[in-house]
PDB file of C-alpha atoms and ligand atoms in Angstrom:
ATOM      1  CA  MET A  13      10.000   6.994  17.662  1.00  0.00           C
ATOM      2  CA  LEU A  14       6.480   8.292  17.250  1.00  0.00           C
ATOM      3  CA  THR A  15       4.553   6.223  14.752  1.00  0.00           C
ATOM      4  CA  ALA A  16       1.164   7.420  13.536  1.00  0.00           C
ATOM      5  CA  PHE A  17      -1.574   4.870  12.870  1.00  0.00           C
ATOM      6  CA  LEU A  18      -4.314   6.105  10.557  1.00  0.00           C
ATOM      7  CA  SER A  19      -7.590   4.326  10.021  1.00  0.00           C
ATOM      8  CA  HIS A  20     -11.344   4.958  10.028  1.00  0.00           C
ATOM      9  CA  LYS A  21     -14.521   3.002  10.719  1.00  0.00           C
ATOM     10  CA  ASP A  22     -15.654   3.600   7.119  1.00  0.00           C
ATOM     11  CA  CYS A  23     -12.840   1.290   6.045  1.00  0.00           C
ATOM     12  CA  GLU A  24     -14.609  -1.509   7.921  1.00  0.00           C
ATOM     13  CA  LEU A  25     -17.991  -0.776   6.328  1.00  0.00           C
ATOM     14  CA  HIS A  26     -16.841  -1.236   2.735  1.00  0.00           C
ATOM     15  CA  ASP A  27     -17.644  -4.876   1.939  1.00  0.00           C
ATOM     16  CA  MET A  28     -17.345  -6.748  -1.361  1.00  0.00           C
ATOM     17  CA  GLY A  29     -19.775  -9.409  -0.083  1.00  0.00           C
ATOM     18  CA  GLY A  30     -19.976 -13.178  -0.129  1.00  0.00           C
ATOM     19  CA  GLY A  31     -17.065 -13.918   2.173  1.00  0.00           C
ATOM     20  CA  HIS A  32     -14.655 -12.045  -0.103  1.00  0.00           C
ATOM     21  CA  PRO A  33     -11.036 -12.342   1.101  1.00  0.00           C
ATOM     22  CA  GLU A  34     -10.552  -8.541   0.995  1.00  0.00           C
ATOM     23  CA  SER A  35     -12.898  -8.250   3.964  1.00  0.00           C
ATOM     24  CA  PRO A  36     -13.499  -5.784   6.815  1.00  0.00           C
ATOM     25  CA  LEU A  37     -12.217  -8.489   9.166  1.00  0.00           C
ATOM     26  CA  ARG A  38      -8.687  -7.659   7.986  1.00  0.00           C
ATOM     27  CA  ILE A  39      -8.736  -4.259   9.687  1.00  0.00           C
ATOM     28  CA  ALA A  40     -10.253  -5.744  12.845  1.00  0.00           C
ATOM     29  CA  ALA A  41      -7.680  -8.563  12.944  1.00  0.00           C
ATOM     30  CA  ILE A  42      -4.823  -6.061  12.743  1.00  0.00           C
ATOM     31  CA  ARG A  43      -6.309  -3.940  15.532  1.00  0.00           C
ATOM     32  CA  ASP A  44      -6.993  -6.943  17.783  1.00  0.00           C
ATOM     33  CA  TYR A  45      -3.489  -8.312  17.417  1.00  0.00           C
ATOM     34  CA  LEU A  46      -1.771  -4.970  17.986  1.00  0.00           C
ATOM     35  CA  MET A  47      -3.839  -4.626  21.163  1.00  0.00           C
ATOM     36  CA  GLU A  48      -3.051  -8.161  22.270  1.00  0.00           C
ATOM     37  CA  ARG A  49       0.672  -7.544  21.784  1.00  0.00           C
ATOM     38  CA  GLN A  50       0.441  -4.141  23.495  1.00  0.00           C
ATOM     39  CA  LEU A  51       1.694  -2.222  20.496  1.00  0.00           C
ATOM     40  CA  TRP A  52      -1.631  -0.414  20.002  1.00  0.00           C
ATOM     41  CA  ASP A  53      -1.138   2.061  22.862  1.00  0.00           C
ATOM     42  CA  VAL A  54       2.339   2.998  21.662  1.00  0.00           C
ATOM     43  CA  LEU A  55       0.933   4.419  18.413  1.00  0.00           C
ATOM     44  CA  ASN A  56      -0.473   7.861  17.685  1.00  0.00           C
ATOM     45  CA  HIS A  57      -4.022   7.134  16.455  1.00  0.00           C
ATOM     46  CA  ILE A  58      -5.517   9.453  13.890  1.00  0.00           C
ATOM     47  CA  ASP A  59      -8.814   9.273  12.002  1.00  0.00           C
ATOM     48  CA  ALA A  60      -8.243   9.144   8.257  1.00  0.00           C
ATOM     49  CA  PRO A  61      -9.834  12.178   6.582  1.00  0.00           C
ATOM     50  CA  LYS A  62     -11.635  12.012   3.226  1.00  0.00           C
ATOM     51  CA  ILE A  63      -9.422  13.249   0.445  1.00  0.00           C
ATOM     52  CA  ASP A  64     -10.420  16.239  -1.653  1.00  0.00           C
ATOM     53  CA  LYS A  65     -11.271  15.304  -5.228  1.00  0.00           C
ATOM     54  CA  LYS A  66      -8.634  17.730  -6.574  1.00  0.00           C
ATOM     55  CA  HIS A  67      -5.877  15.446  -5.272  1.00  0.00           C
ATOM     56  CA  LEU A  68      -7.380  12.465  -7.101  1.00  0.00           C
ATOM     57  CA  TYR A  69      -7.414  14.417 -10.371  1.00  0.00           C
ATOM     58  CA  ARG A  70      -3.598  14.636 -10.239  1.00  0.00           C
ATOM     59  CA  VAL A  71      -3.248  10.914 -10.889  1.00  0.00           C
ATOM     60  CA  HIS A  72      -6.609   9.644 -12.135  1.00  0.00           C
ATOM     61  CA  SER A  73      -8.441  10.923 -15.166  1.00  0.00           C
ATOM     62  CA  ARG A  74     -11.180  13.429 -14.457  1.00  0.00           C
ATOM     63  CA  ASP A  75     -13.679  11.212 -16.316  1.00  0.00           C
ATOM     64  CA  TYR A  76     -12.800   8.222 -14.165  1.00  0.00           C
ATOM     65  CA  VAL A  77     -13.026  10.066 -10.840  1.00  0.00           C
ATOM     66  CA  ASP A  78     -16.310  11.713 -11.806  1.00  0.00           C
ATOM     67  CA  SER A  79     -17.740   8.389 -13.002  1.00  0.00           C
ATOM     68  CA  ILE A  80     -16.999   6.836  -9.588  1.00  0.00           C
ATOM     69  CA  TYR A  81     -18.650   9.745  -7.740  1.00  0.00           C
ATOM     70  CA  ARG A  82     -21.735   9.503  -9.977  1.00  0.00           C
ATOM     71  CA  ARG A  83     -22.338   5.927  -8.812  1.00  0.00           C
ATOM     72  CA  PHE A  84     -22.889   7.065  -5.216  1.00  0.00           C
ATOM     73  CA  PRO A  85     -24.911   7.234  -3.087  1.00  0.00           C
ATOM     74  CA  SER A  86     -26.331   3.843  -3.916  1.00  0.00           C
ATOM     75  CA  LYS A  87     -27.823   1.224  -1.657  1.00  0.00           C
ATOM     76  CA  LYS A  88     -27.067  -1.566  -4.130  1.00  0.00           C
ATOM     77  CA  MET A  89     -23.954  -3.675  -4.547  1.00  0.00           C
ATOM     78  CA  GLN A  90     -22.343  -2.719  -7.851  1.00  0.00           C
ATOM     79  CA  SER A  91     -19.290  -3.584  -9.905  1.00  0.00           C
ATOM     80  CA  LEU A  92     -16.821  -0.736 -10.366  1.00  0.00           C
ATOM     81  CA  GLY A  93     -14.481  -2.759 -12.591  1.00  0.00           C
ATOM     82  CA  GLU A  94     -12.562  -6.022 -12.833  1.00  0.00           C
ATOM     83  CA  ASP A  95     -12.561  -7.676  -9.390  1.00  0.00           C
ATOM     84  CA  MET A  96     -13.935  -4.569  -7.692  1.00  0.00           C
ATOM     85  CA  VAL A  97     -17.370  -4.678  -6.091  1.00  0.00           C
ATOM     86  CA  ALA A  98     -18.791  -1.758  -4.124  1.00  0.00           C
ATOM     87  CA  ASN A  99     -21.422  -1.413  -1.450  1.00  0.00           C
ATOM     88  CA  GLN A 100     -22.931   1.847  -0.211  1.00  0.00           C
ATOM     89  CA  TYR A 101     -19.872   2.656   1.921  1.00  0.00           C
ATOM     90  CA  THR A 102     -17.178   2.028  -0.660  1.00  0.00           C
ATOM     91  CA  LEU A 103     -16.731   5.581  -1.928  1.00  0.00           C
ATOM     92  CA  ASP A 104     -16.299   6.963   1.591  1.00  0.00           C
ATOM     93  CA  ALA A 105     -13.832   4.188   2.434  1.00  0.00           C
ATOM     94  CA  ALA A 106     -11.858   4.807  -0.763  1.00  0.00           C
ATOM     95  CA  LEU A 107     -11.728   8.561  -0.086  1.00  0.00           C
ATOM     96  CA  ARG A 108     -10.460   7.904   3.433  1.00  0.00           C
ATOM     97  CA  SER A 109      -7.863   5.388   2.221  1.00  0.00           C
ATOM     98  CA  ALA A 110      -6.277   7.918  -0.129  1.00  0.00           C
ATOM     99  CA  GLY A 111      -6.857  10.648   2.462  1.00  0.00           C
ATOM    100  CA  ALA A 112      -4.995   8.647   5.100  1.00  0.00           C
ATOM    101  CA  VAL A 113      -1.867   8.483   2.976  1.00  0.00           C
ATOM    102  CA  CYS A 114      -1.884  12.247   2.310  1.00  0.00           C
ATOM    103  CA  LYS A 115      -2.552  13.089   5.970  1.00  0.00           C
ATOM    104  CA  ALA A 116       0.264  10.741   6.991  1.00  0.00           C
ATOM    105  CA  ILE A 117       2.595  12.483   4.550  1.00  0.00           C
ATOM    106  CA  ASP A 118       1.773  15.835   6.161  1.00  0.00           C
ATOM    107  CA  LEU A 119       2.485  14.357   9.599  1.00  0.00           C
ATOM    108  CA  VAL A 120       5.882  12.886   8.781  1.00  0.00           C
ATOM    109  CA  LEU A 121       7.097  15.803   6.670  1.00  0.00           C
ATOM    110  CA  SER A 122       6.102  18.302   9.355  1.00  0.00           C
ATOM    111  CA  GLY A 123       7.854  16.231  12.015  1.00  0.00           C
ATOM    112  CA  ASP A 124       4.633  15.535  13.920  1.00  0.00           C
ATOM    113  CA  ALA A 125       5.295  11.832  13.412  1.00  0.00           C
ATOM    114  CA  ASN A 126       8.471   9.948  12.584  1.00  0.00           C
ATOM    115  CA  ASN A 127       6.635   7.560  10.305  1.00  0.00           C
ATOM    116  CA  ALA A 128       3.103   6.238   9.764  1.00  0.00           C
ATOM    117  CA  PHE A 129       1.038   3.187   8.932  1.00  0.00           C
ATOM    118  CA  CYS A 130      -2.342   3.505   7.204  1.00  0.00           C
ATOM    119  CA  SER A 131      -4.622   0.605   8.145  1.00  0.00           C
ATOM    120  CA  VAL A 132      -7.102   1.245   5.365  1.00  0.00           C
ATOM    121  CA  ARG A 133      -9.126  -0.469   2.678  1.00  0.00           C
ATOM    122  CA  PRO A 134      -9.917  -0.633  -0.180  1.00  0.00           C
ATOM    123  CA  PRO A 135      -6.255  -1.046  -1.083  1.00  0.00           C
ATOM    124  CA  GLY A 136      -4.899   0.923  -4.031  1.00  0.00           C
ATOM    125  CA  HIS A 137      -1.976  -0.446  -6.002  1.00  0.00           C
ATOM    126  CA  HIS A 138      -3.985  -2.135  -8.778  1.00  0.00           C
ATOM    127  CA  ALA A 139      -6.141   0.934  -9.565  1.00  0.00           C
ATOM    128  CA  GLU A 140      -4.934   2.504 -12.801  1.00  0.00           C
ATOM    129  CA  LYS A 141      -5.315   6.017 -14.160  1.00  0.00           C
ATOM    130  CA  SER A 142      -8.759   5.308 -15.551  1.00  0.00           C
ATOM    131  CA  ARG A 143      -9.950   2.041 -14.095  1.00  0.00           C
ATOM    132  CA  ALA A 144     -10.741   0.266 -10.847  1.00  0.00           C
ATOM    133  CA  MET A 145      -9.450  -3.284 -10.593  1.00  0.00           C
ATOM    134  CA  GLY A 146      -8.115  -5.922  -8.227  1.00  0.00           C
ATOM    135  CA  PHE A 147     -10.067  -4.797  -5.114  1.00  0.00           C
ATOM    136  CA  CYS A 148      -8.810  -1.193  -5.624  1.00  0.00           C
ATOM    137  CA  VAL A 149     -10.670   2.045  -6.484  1.00  0.00           C
ATOM    138  CA  PHE A 150      -8.108   4.858  -6.159  1.00  0.00           C
ATOM    139  CA  SER A 151      -4.348   4.396  -6.260  1.00  0.00           C
ATOM    140  CA  ASN A 152      -3.755   5.482  -2.666  1.00  0.00           C
ATOM    141  CA  VAL A 153       0.025   5.505  -2.747  1.00  0.00           C
ATOM    142  CA  ALA A 154       0.246   7.145  -6.192  1.00  0.00           C
ATOM    143  CA  VAL A 155      -2.152   9.834  -4.974  1.00  0.00           C
ATOM    144  CA  GLY A 156       0.170  10.291  -1.990  1.00  0.00           C
ATOM    145  CA  ALA A 157       3.298  10.529  -4.135  1.00  0.00           C
ATOM    146  CA  ALA A 158       1.725  13.185  -6.380  1.00  0.00           C
ATOM    147  CA  TYR A 159       0.489  15.033  -3.292  1.00  0.00           C
ATOM    148  CA  ALA A 160       3.973  15.023  -1.743  1.00  0.00           C
ATOM    149  CA  ILE A 161       5.520  16.283  -4.980  1.00  0.00           C
ATOM    150  CA  HIS A 162       3.009  19.107  -5.400  1.00  0.00           C
ATOM    151  CA  LYS A 163       2.151  20.145  -1.862  1.00  0.00           C
ATOM    152  CA  HIS A 164       5.599  19.653  -0.337  1.00  0.00           C
ATOM    153  CA  ALA A 165       7.692  20.323  -3.459  1.00  0.00           C
ATOM    154  CA  LEU A 166       9.556  17.020  -3.182  1.00  0.00           C
ATOM    155  CA  THR A 167      11.634  15.870  -6.121  1.00  0.00           C
ATOM    156  CA  ARG A 168      12.551  12.328  -5.023  1.00  0.00           C
ATOM    157  CA  VAL A 169       9.815  10.021  -3.724  1.00  0.00           C
ATOM    158  CA  ALA A 170      10.425   6.266  -3.524  1.00  0.00           C
ATOM    159  CA  ILE A 171       7.547   3.788  -3.597  1.00  0.00           C
ATOM    160  CA  LEU A 172       8.365   0.287  -2.386  1.00  0.00           C
ATOM    161  CA  ASP A 173       5.700  -2.332  -3.090  1.00  0.00           C
ATOM    162  CA  PHE A 174       6.257  -5.732  -1.460  1.00  0.00           C
ATOM    163  CA  ASP A 175       2.736  -7.010  -2.041  1.00  0.00           C
ATOM    164  CA  VAL A 176       2.883 -10.396  -3.806  1.00  0.00           C
ATOM    165  CA  HIS A 177       1.070  -8.918  -6.799  1.00  0.00           C
ATOM    166  CA  HIS A 178       2.594  -6.402  -9.206  1.00  0.00           C
ATOM    167  CA  GLY A 179       1.689  -2.784  -8.406  1.00  0.00           C
ATOM    168  CA  ASN A 180       0.406  -2.263 -11.924  1.00  0.00           C
ATOM    169  CA  GLY A 181      -1.762   0.710 -11.007  1.00  0.00           C
ATOM    170  CA  THR A 182       1.017   2.660  -9.327  1.00  0.00           C
ATOM    171  CA  GLU A 183       3.307   1.924 -12.252  1.00  0.00           C
ATOM    172  CA  ASN A 184       0.642   2.787 -14.836  1.00  0.00           C
ATOM    173  CA  ILE A 185       0.211   6.199 -13.231  1.00  0.00           C
ATOM    174  CA  LEU A 186       3.758   7.204 -12.252  1.00  0.00           C
ATOM    175  CA  GLN A 187       6.148   5.339 -14.559  1.00  0.00           C
ATOM    176  CA  TYR A 188       7.020   8.414 -16.647  1.00  0.00           C
ATOM    177  CA  ASP A 189       7.656  10.617 -13.614  1.00  0.00           C
ATOM    178  CA  GLU A 190      11.395  10.645 -12.944  1.00  0.00           C
ATOM    179  CA  ARG A 191      10.787  12.153  -9.511  1.00  0.00           C
ATOM    180  CA  VAL A 192       9.479   8.729  -8.491  1.00  0.00           C
ATOM    181  CA  LEU A 193      11.426   5.509  -7.985  1.00  0.00           C
ATOM    182  CA  PHE A 194       9.083   2.523  -8.013  1.00  0.00           C
ATOM    183  CA  CYS A 195      10.213  -0.922  -6.807  1.00  0.00           C
ATOM    184  CA  SER A 196       7.788  -3.841  -6.934  1.00  0.00           C
ATOM    185  CA  SER A 197       8.347  -7.471  -5.961  1.00  0.00           C
ATOM    186  CA  PHE A 198       5.713  -9.933  -7.141  1.00  0.00           C
ATOM    187  CA  GLN A 199       5.047 -13.549  -7.904  1.00  0.00           C
ATOM    188  CA  TYR A 200       5.330 -13.993 -11.663  1.00  0.00           C
ATOM    189  CA  PRO A 201       3.465 -14.775 -13.805  1.00  0.00           C
ATOM    190  CA  PHE A 202       0.567 -13.713 -11.638  1.00  0.00           C
ATOM    191  CA  TYR A 203      -2.245 -11.219 -11.293  1.00  0.00           C
ATOM    192  CA  PRO A 204      -2.701  -8.980 -13.252  1.00  0.00           C
ATOM    193  CA  PHE A 205      -0.944 -11.229 -15.817  1.00  0.00           C
ATOM    194  CA  VAL A 206       0.714  -8.508 -17.871  1.00  0.00           C
ATOM    195  CA  ILE A 207       4.406  -8.426 -18.742  1.00  0.00           C
ATOM    196  CA  PRO A 208       5.659  -5.184 -17.209  1.00  0.00           C
ATOM    197  CA  ASP A 209       7.985  -2.935 -19.209  1.00  0.00           C
ATOM    198  CA  GLN A 210      11.398  -3.323 -17.593  1.00  0.00           C
ATOM    199  CA  THR A 211      13.260  -0.696 -19.555  1.00  0.00           C
ATOM    200  CA  ARG A 212      12.658   2.432 -17.499  1.00  0.00           C
ATOM    201  CA  SER A 213      15.430   3.373 -15.085  1.00  0.00           C
ATOM    202  CA  ASN A 214      13.038   4.534 -12.350  1.00  0.00           C
ATOM    203  CA  ILE A 215      11.208   1.181 -12.264  1.00  0.00           C
ATOM    204  CA  VAL A 216      12.601  -1.888 -10.517  1.00  0.00           C
ATOM    205  CA  HIS A 217      10.873  -5.237 -10.907  1.00  0.00           C
ATOM    206  CA  THR A 218      11.670  -8.166  -8.677  1.00  0.00           C
ATOM    207  CA  PRO A 219       9.747 -11.139 -10.062  1.00  0.00           C
ATOM    208  CA  MET A 220       9.564 -14.206  -7.824  1.00  0.00           C
ATOM    209  CA  HIS A 221       8.765 -17.781  -8.771  1.00  0.00           C
ATOM    210  CA  ALA A 222       6.104 -19.797  -6.951  1.00  0.00           C
ATOM    211  CA  GLY A 223       7.770 -21.314  -3.908  1.00  0.00           C
ATOM    212  CA  THR A 224      10.175 -18.411  -3.316  1.00  0.00           C
ATOM    213  CA  CYS A 225      11.525 -18.705   0.226  1.00  0.00           C
ATOM    214  CA  SER A 226      12.680 -16.134   2.791  1.00  0.00           C
ATOM    215  CA  GLN A 227      16.343 -16.462   1.885  1.00  0.00           C
ATOM    216  CA  GLU A 228      15.734 -15.817  -1.825  1.00  0.00           C
ATOM    217  CA  PHE A 229      13.413 -12.911  -1.083  1.00  0.00           C
ATOM    218  CA  ARG A 230      15.962 -11.241   1.207  1.00  0.00           C
ATOM    219  CA  GLN A 231      18.762 -11.767  -1.292  1.00  0.00           C
ATOM    220  CA  TRP A 232      16.790 -10.302  -4.209  1.00  0.00           C
ATOM    221  CA  ILE A 233      15.592  -7.284  -2.232  1.00  0.00           C
ATOM    222  CA  SER A 234      19.170  -6.692  -1.064  1.00  0.00           C
ATOM    223  CA  GLU A 235      20.464  -6.908  -4.639  1.00  0.00           C
ATOM    224  CA  THR A 236      17.714  -5.209  -6.646  1.00  0.00           C
ATOM    225  CA  TRP A 237      16.043  -2.655  -4.338  1.00  0.00           C
ATOM    226  CA  LEU A 238      18.453  -1.442  -1.714  1.00  0.00           C
ATOM    227  CA  PRO A 239      21.373  -0.208  -3.877  1.00  0.00           C
ATOM    228  CA  LYS A 240      18.922   1.598  -6.160  1.00  0.00           C
ATOM    229  CA  LEU A 241      17.115   3.094  -3.180  1.00  0.00           C
ATOM    230  CA  ARG A 242      20.332   4.336  -1.576  1.00  0.00           C
ATOM    231  CA  ALA A 243      21.504   5.886  -4.851  1.00  0.00           C
ATOM    232  CA  PHE A 244      18.114   7.606  -5.291  1.00  0.00           C
ATOM    233  CA  SER A 245      18.398   9.153  -1.801  1.00  0.00           C
ATOM    234  CA  PRO A 246      14.648   9.636  -1.348  1.00  0.00           C
ATOM    235  CA  GLN A 247      13.139  12.582   0.514  1.00  0.00           C
ATOM    236  CA  LEU A 248      10.162  10.364   1.386  1.00  0.00           C
ATOM    237  CA  ILE A 249       9.535   6.618   1.213  1.00  0.00           C
ATOM    238  CA  LEU A 250       6.033   5.293   0.611  1.00  0.00           C
ATOM    239  CA  ILE A 251       5.395   1.601   1.144  1.00  0.00           C
ATOM    240  CA  SER A 252       2.656  -0.379  -0.579  1.00  0.00           C
ATOM    241  CA  ALA A 253       2.496  -2.833   2.276  1.00  0.00           C
ATOM    242  CA  GLY A 254       0.880  -6.038   1.085  1.00  0.00           C
ATOM    243  CA  PHE A 255       1.402  -9.092   3.241  1.00  0.00           C
ATOM    244  CA  ASP A 256       0.133 -11.743   0.822  1.00  0.00           C
ATOM    245  CA  ALA A 257       3.589 -13.196   0.102  1.00  0.00           C
ATOM    246  CA  HIS A 258       3.234 -14.881   3.516  1.00  0.00           C
ATOM    247  CA  GLN A 259       3.290 -18.671   3.257  1.00  0.00           C
ATOM    248  CA  ALA A 260      -0.180 -18.936   4.840  1.00  0.00           C
ATOM    249  CA  ASP A 261      -1.823 -16.577   2.346  1.00  0.00           C
ATOM    250  CA  PRO A 262      -4.573 -18.241   0.279  1.00  0.00           C
ATOM    251  CA  LEU A 263      -4.067 -16.025  -2.799  1.00  0.00           C
ATOM    252  CA  ALA A 264      -0.403 -16.702  -3.615  1.00  0.00           C
ATOM    253  CA  ASP A 265       2.403 -19.269  -3.523  1.00  0.00           C
ATOM    254  CA  VAL A 266       5.369 -17.446  -1.988  1.00  0.00           C
ATOM    255  CA  PHE A 267       6.741 -18.728   1.305  1.00  0.00           C
ATOM    256  CA  LEU A 268       7.661 -15.750   3.458  1.00  0.00           C
ATOM    257  CA  ASP A 269       6.870 -15.582   7.144  1.00  0.00           C
ATOM    258  CA  GLU A 270       6.120 -12.612   9.368  1.00  0.00           C
ATOM    259  CA  ARG A 271       9.771 -12.103  10.319  1.00  0.00           C
ATOM    260  CA  ASP A 272      10.564 -11.244   6.704  1.00  0.00           C
ATOM    261  CA  TYR A 273       8.301  -8.219   7.015  1.00  0.00           C
ATOM    262  CA  GLY A 274      10.234  -7.097  10.067  1.00  0.00           C
ATOM    263  CA  TRP A 275      13.465  -7.601   8.143  1.00  0.00           C
ATOM    264  CA  ILE A 276      12.443  -5.620   5.059  1.00  0.00           C
ATOM    265  CA  THR A 277      11.065  -2.809   7.218  1.00  0.00           C
ATOM    266  CA  ASP A 278      14.373  -2.629   9.110  1.00  0.00           C
ATOM    267  CA  GLU A 279      16.238  -2.411   5.800  1.00  0.00           C
ATOM    268  CA  ILE A 280      13.955   0.314   4.436  1.00  0.00           C
ATOM    269  CA  ASN A 281      14.154   2.180   7.722  1.00  0.00           C
ATOM    270  CA  SER A 282      17.915   2.156   7.618  1.00  0.00           C
ATOM    271  CA  VAL A 283      17.920   3.840   4.179  1.00  0.00           C
ATOM    272  CA  ALA A 284      15.226   6.259   5.341  1.00  0.00           C
ATOM    273  CA  GLN A 285      17.266   7.268   8.386  1.00  0.00           C
ATOM    274  CA  ALA A 286      20.256   8.035   6.189  1.00  0.00           C
ATOM    275  CA  SER A 287      18.404   9.883   3.430  1.00  0.00           C
ATOM    276  CA  CYS A 288      15.268  11.511   4.834  1.00  0.00           C
ATOM    277  CA  ALA A 289      15.301  11.476   8.647  1.00  0.00           C
ATOM    278  CA  GLY A 290      13.248   8.283   8.601  1.00  0.00           C
ATOM    279  CA  CYS A 291      10.228   9.672   6.728  1.00  0.00           C
ATOM    280  CA  ILE A 292       8.197   6.587   5.830  1.00  0.00           C
ATOM    281  CA  VAL A 293       4.477   6.319   5.117  1.00  0.00           C
ATOM    282  CA  SER A 294       3.220   2.772   4.733  1.00  0.00           C
ATOM    283  CA  SER A 295      -0.238   1.849   3.465  1.00  0.00           C
ATOM    284  CA  LEU A 296      -1.982  -1.505   3.638  1.00  0.00           C
ATOM    285  CA  GLU A 297      -2.466  -3.367   0.362  1.00  0.00           C
ATOM    286  CA  GLY A 298      -3.073  -7.162   0.357  1.00  0.00           C
ATOM    287  CA  GLY A 299      -2.812  -9.956   2.925  1.00  0.00           C
ATOM    288  CA  TYR A 300      -5.723 -12.334   3.240  1.00  0.00           C
ATOM    289  CA  ASP A 301      -4.968 -14.878   5.940  1.00  0.00           C
ATOM    290  CA  LEU A 302      -6.092 -13.007   9.025  1.00  0.00           C
ATOM    291  CA  THR A 303      -3.584 -14.561  11.409  1.00  0.00           C
ATOM    292  CA  ALA A 304      -0.643 -14.167   9.024  1.00  0.00           C
ATOM    293  CA  LEU A 305      -1.741 -10.633   8.156  1.00  0.00           C
ATOM    294  CA  SER A 306      -2.013  -9.435  11.727  1.00  0.00           C
ATOM    295  CA  ARG A 307       1.303 -10.998  12.755  1.00  0.00           C
ATOM    296  CA  SER A 308       3.046  -9.561   9.700  1.00  0.00           C
ATOM    297  CA  VAL A 309       1.643  -6.069  10.270  1.00  0.00           C
ATOM    298  CA  TYR A 310       2.765  -6.349  13.890  1.00  0.00           C
ATOM    299  CA  GLN A 311       6.357  -7.060  12.767  1.00  0.00           C
ATOM    300  CA  HIS A 312       6.184  -4.218  10.257  1.00  0.00           C
ATOM    301  CA  ILE A 313       4.902  -1.634  12.739  1.00  0.00           C
ATOM    302  CA  LYS A 314       7.184  -2.871  15.506  1.00  0.00           C
ATOM    303  CA  SER A 315      10.113  -2.062  13.226  1.00  0.00           C
ATOM    304  CA  LEU A 316       8.643   1.329  12.230  1.00  0.00           C
ATOM    305  CA  ALA A 317       8.093   2.233  15.869  1.00  0.00           C
ATOM    306  CA  GLY A 318      11.551   1.075  16.870  1.00  0.00           C
ATOM    307  CA  VAL A 319      10.110  -1.103  19.622  1.00  0.00           C
TER     308      VAL A 319
HETATM  309 ZN1   ZN B 410      -1.718  -8.610  -3.404  1.00  0.00          ZN
END
């Protein structure tokens, strides 16, 4: 299978400073490990383009998007919101992160790639309609879902978020859109410390206690996500791929290992093959232990690429 790998050097220039865990080293660690394991050359490498502002307006408020643009160019470090610090490269990196997801969607829906991984930062799933937060500026995957619905006239887009934190931004933006199924597993109670509304039929929450192990994780995903996903029969699957539920991650207390990311990708891929010819676009969210991150991404992409 041909797997596209989208990234850009701008994503390594955005830096929140002071040894912040959401660091440019994450992108480099992923690249180095994929090269070391000889998976790098199997992938179709594509530079992530900057997204056009009009695609951001579909999911973020016009005031919010314009307020972010007005802050750049700037040579100074600045706060864009709760837990979101920008340097002079942050806007370009954020535009390329959302742009990567939309470009990847074009590639898989046109058949130019079977599936795709976007190795980008800043991540996106905490960014809400009108605010940056949690290391995120634009909601990359939500922007992608809206793009797929409008540009490609899709009516069933699934978003699967296995980051250890709740995808509050994605949910904030898309929860009332019945064309979207959103599944999120997360340590609870945990950042961003809100109690999500569990009443909507297109939203699936899989809360996990501190200390959740591989066996529990696999059981809960099998029981709460997969039947719902099969019944939804998505035309496209987007993955908010956070790898911070790994036992080595410094920001959480869930005890997965890298093989669990291979397992969940296999499971998602099997539904994708049956419902949408394998169309999956995955975008990097969290994952802050560089060794665990790179090994987990390797398992994830190895499954996507069918290697
Ligand atoms: Zn996270």
